[in-house]
Amino acid sequence: QFKTWCMVEIFLAGVLVSFVKLMAYGDIGIGSSFVPYCLFCLLQVRAFQCVDRRWLWQDIEPAPRLDRPLTVGR
C-alpha cells in the first residue's frame, strides 16, 4: 500500500512515459543503468513499507544546545 510518493517513483514514472512517447520518433533503447535504477526504486518502496515511521521519529534525539552563539568567520 502506497502512503506517499517519493521523488524516485515520480521520476521513474516520468521516464517510462517519456520512453513510450519517444518510441514513435525513432529507435531508442534503455541503457545498462535502467535496470539497477528500477531495482533501486522497488527496494526503496519495500524499505519504506518495512520502517515504522513513528518509531523512527521518536528515536531521533533533539539537537544539542550551544554554549555560546555562533560567530561568522571563525
Short mmCIF file of N, CA and C in Angstrom, two decimals:
data_model
loop_
_atom_site.label_atom_id
_atom_site.label_comp_id
_atom_site.label_asym_id
_atom_site.label_seq_id
_atom_site.Cartn_x
_atom_site.Cartn_y
_atom_site.Cartn_z
N GLN A 1 0.84 -1.17 0.00
CA GLN A 1 0.00 0.00 0.00
C GLN A 1 0.88 1.23 0.00
N PHE A 2 0.66 2.12 -0.96
CA PHE A 2 1.41 3.36 -1.03
C PHE A 2 0.76 4.39 -0.12
N LYS A 3 1.54 4.96 0.77
CA LYS A 3 1.03 6.04 1.61
C LYS A 3 1.39 7.39 1.00
N THR A 4 2.64 7.55 0.63
CA THR A 4 3.10 8.77 -0.02
C THR A 4 4.01 8.38 -1.17
N TRP A 5 4.15 9.27 -2.10
CA TRP A 5 5.04 9.06 -3.22
C TRP A 5 6.36 9.76 -2.94
N CYS A 6 7.44 9.16 -3.35
CA CYS A 6 8.76 9.76 -3.23
C CYS A 6 9.20 10.24 -4.61
N MET A 7 10.23 11.03 -4.65
CA MET A 7 10.70 11.56 -5.92
C MET A 7 11.22 10.46 -6.84
N VAL A 8 11.71 9.36 -6.28
CA VAL A 8 12.24 8.28 -7.10
C VAL A 8 11.15 7.66 -7.95
N GLU A 9 10.00 7.40 -7.36
CA GLU A 9 8.90 6.80 -8.12
C GLU A 9 8.34 7.76 -9.16
N ILE A 10 8.27 9.04 -8.82
CA ILE A 10 7.77 10.04 -9.76
C ILE A 10 8.71 10.15 -10.95
N PHE A 11 10.01 10.15 -10.70
CA PHE A 11 10.99 10.21 -11.78
C PHE A 11 10.89 8.98 -12.67
N LEU A 12 10.74 7.81 -12.07
CA LEU A 12 10.62 6.58 -12.85
C LEU A 12 9.36 6.60 -13.72
N ALA A 13 8.26 7.08 -13.18
CA ALA A 13 7.03 7.18 -13.97
C ALA A 13 7.22 8.15 -15.14
N GLY A 14 7.90 9.26 -14.90
CA GLY A 14 8.17 10.22 -15.97
C GLY A 14 9.07 9.65 -17.04
N VAL A 15 10.09 8.89 -16.63
CA VAL A 15 10.99 8.26 -17.60
C VAL A 15 10.23 7.25 -18.45
N LEU A 16 9.38 6.46 -17.84
CA LEU A 16 8.62 5.46 -18.60
C LEU A 16 7.65 6.11 -19.58
N VAL A 17 6.99 7.18 -19.16
CA VAL A 17 6.07 7.88 -20.07
C VAL A 17 6.85 8.51 -21.22
N SER A 18 7.99 9.13 -20.91
CA SER A 18 8.81 9.73 -21.96
C SER A 18 9.34 8.67 -22.91
N PHE A 19 9.73 7.53 -22.38
CA PHE A 19 10.24 6.44 -23.21
C PHE A 19 9.19 5.97 -24.21
N VAL A 20 7.97 5.81 -23.74
CA VAL A 20 6.89 5.36 -24.63
C VAL A 20 6.59 6.42 -25.69
N LYS A 21 6.59 7.69 -25.30
CA LYS A 21 6.31 8.77 -26.26
C LYS A 21 7.41 8.89 -27.30
N LEU A 22 8.67 8.75 -26.88
CA LEU A 22 9.80 8.92 -27.81
C LEU A 22 9.97 7.74 -28.75
N MET A 23 9.38 6.60 -28.44
CA MET A 23 9.49 5.44 -29.33
C MET A 23 8.83 5.71 -30.69
N ALA A 24 7.89 6.65 -30.74
CA ALA A 24 7.23 6.98 -32.01
C ALA A 24 8.16 7.78 -32.93
N TYR A 25 9.17 8.45 -32.37
CA TYR A 25 10.04 9.32 -33.16
C TYR A 25 11.31 8.63 -33.65
N GLY A 26 11.68 7.53 -33.07
CA GLY A 26 12.91 6.89 -33.51
C GLY A 26 13.16 5.60 -32.76
N ASP A 27 14.30 5.02 -33.07
CA ASP A 27 14.70 3.76 -32.44
C ASP A 27 15.53 4.07 -31.20
N ILE A 28 14.94 3.93 -30.03
CA ILE A 28 15.65 4.20 -28.79
C ILE A 28 15.65 2.94 -27.94
N GLY A 29 16.57 2.89 -27.02
CA GLY A 29 16.66 1.73 -26.13
C GLY A 29 17.08 2.17 -24.75
N ILE A 30 16.99 1.26 -23.82
CA ILE A 30 17.39 1.57 -22.46
C ILE A 30 18.84 1.14 -22.26
N GLY A 31 19.54 1.89 -21.45
CA GLY A 31 20.94 1.59 -21.19
C GLY A 31 21.10 0.60 -20.05
N SER A 32 22.33 0.37 -19.70
CA SER A 32 22.62 -0.62 -18.66
C SER A 32 22.28 -0.13 -17.26
N SER A 33 22.09 1.17 -17.09
CA SER A 33 21.79 1.69 -15.75
C SER A 33 20.29 1.69 -15.44
N PHE A 34 19.44 1.41 -16.42
CA PHE A 34 18.00 1.47 -16.19
C PHE A 34 17.51 0.34 -15.29
N VAL A 35 18.02 -0.85 -15.49
CA VAL A 35 17.59 -2.00 -14.68
C VAL A 35 18.00 -1.82 -13.22
N PRO A 36 19.25 -1.43 -12.90
CA PRO A 36 19.57 -1.18 -11.49
C PRO A 36 18.74 -0.05 -10.87
N TYR A 37 18.40 0.98 -11.67
CA TYR A 37 17.57 2.05 -11.14
C TYR A 37 16.17 1.54 -10.80
N CYS A 38 15.61 0.68 -11.64
CA CYS A 38 14.30 0.09 -11.34
C CYS A 38 14.37 -0.77 -10.08
N LEU A 39 15.45 -1.53 -9.92
CA LEU A 39 15.63 -2.32 -8.70
C LEU A 39 15.75 -1.42 -7.47
N PHE A 40 16.46 -0.30 -7.62
CA PHE A 40 16.57 0.66 -6.53
C PHE A 40 15.20 1.20 -6.13
N CYS A 41 14.36 1.51 -7.13
CA CYS A 41 13.01 2.01 -6.84
C CYS A 41 12.20 0.98 -6.06
N LEU A 42 12.26 -0.27 -6.50
CA LEU A 42 11.50 -1.32 -5.81
C LEU A 42 12.01 -1.55 -4.40
N LEU A 43 13.32 -1.55 -4.22
CA LEU A 43 13.88 -1.75 -2.88
C LEU A 43 13.58 -0.58 -1.96
N GLN A 44 13.56 0.63 -2.50
CA GLN A 44 13.23 1.79 -1.66
C GLN A 44 11.77 1.74 -1.22
N VAL A 45 10.89 1.36 -2.12
CA VAL A 45 9.47 1.22 -1.76
C VAL A 45 9.31 0.16 -0.67
N ARG A 46 10.01 -0.96 -0.82
CA ARG A 46 9.94 -2.03 0.19
C ARG A 46 10.52 -1.57 1.52
N ALA A 47 11.60 -0.83 1.49
CA ALA A 47 12.20 -0.33 2.74
C ALA A 47 11.25 0.62 3.45
N PHE A 48 10.58 1.49 2.69
CA PHE A 48 9.62 2.41 3.31
C PHE A 48 8.43 1.67 3.90
N GLN A 49 8.07 0.52 3.32
CA GLN A 49 6.98 -0.27 3.87
C GLN A 49 7.38 -0.94 5.18
N CYS A 50 8.64 -1.28 5.32
CA CYS A 50 9.11 -2.02 6.50
C CYS A 50 9.46 -1.13 7.68
N VAL A 51 9.74 0.14 7.45
CA VAL A 51 10.17 1.03 8.52
C VAL A 51 8.95 1.61 9.23
N ASP A 52 8.95 1.53 10.54
CA ASP A 52 7.90 2.15 11.34
C ASP A 52 8.26 3.62 11.54
N ARG A 53 7.54 4.50 10.89
CA ARG A 53 7.90 5.92 10.90
C ARG A 53 7.74 6.54 12.28
N ARG A 54 6.74 6.14 13.04
CA ARG A 54 6.58 6.70 14.39
C ARG A 54 7.78 6.36 15.27
N TRP A 55 8.24 5.12 15.19
CA TRP A 55 9.41 4.72 15.98
C TRP A 55 10.64 5.50 15.54
N LEU A 56 10.79 5.69 14.24
CA LEU A 56 11.95 6.40 13.72
C LEU A 56 11.97 7.84 14.20
N TRP A 57 10.85 8.54 14.17
CA TRP A 57 10.82 9.93 14.60
C TRP A 57 10.96 10.05 16.11
N GLN A 58 10.49 9.07 16.86
CA GLN A 58 10.65 9.11 18.31
C GLN A 58 12.09 8.83 18.72
N ASP A 59 12.81 8.08 17.89
CA ASP A 59 14.19 7.71 18.21
C ASP A 59 15.18 8.83 17.92
N ILE A 60 14.80 9.81 17.12
CA ILE A 60 15.71 10.92 16.80
C ILE A 60 15.82 11.84 18.02
N GLU A 61 17.05 12.09 18.42
CA GLU A 61 17.27 12.96 19.58
C GLU A 61 17.25 14.42 19.14
N PRO A 62 16.84 15.32 20.04
CA PRO A 62 16.87 16.74 19.69
C PRO A 62 18.32 17.22 19.56
N ALA A 63 18.50 18.30 18.84
CA ALA A 63 19.83 18.85 18.64
C ALA A 63 20.39 19.37 19.97
N PRO A 64 21.69 19.21 20.20
CA PRO A 64 22.26 19.70 21.46
C PRO A 64 22.26 21.22 21.51
N ARG A 65 22.17 21.75 22.72
CA ARG A 65 22.18 23.20 22.91
C ARG A 65 23.60 23.72 22.76
N LEU A 66 23.72 24.91 22.22
CA LEU A 66 25.02 25.55 22.06
C LEU A 66 25.36 26.34 23.31
N ASP A 67 26.63 26.26 23.75
CA ASP A 67 27.06 27.01 24.93
C ASP A 67 27.20 28.49 24.62
N ARG A 68 27.63 28.81 23.43
CA ARG A 68 27.79 30.21 23.04
C ARG A 68 27.23 30.37 21.64
N PRO A 69 26.82 31.58 21.29
CA PRO A 69 26.23 31.78 19.95
C PRO A 69 27.28 31.60 18.85
N LEU A 70 26.80 31.25 17.69
CA LEU A 70 27.69 31.09 16.55
C LEU A 70 28.21 32.44 16.09
N THR A 71 29.48 32.47 15.68
CA THR A 71 30.07 33.70 15.14
C THR A 71 30.50 33.43 13.71
N VAL A 72 30.29 34.41 12.87
CA VAL A 72 30.61 34.27 11.46
C VAL A 72 32.09 34.53 11.24
N GLY A 73 32.74 33.71 10.44
CA GLY A 73 34.13 33.93 10.07
C GLY A 73 35.15 33.33 11.02
N ARG A 74 34.74 32.51 11.95
CA ARG A 74 35.71 31.91 12.87
C ARG A 74 35.63 30.42 12.85
#
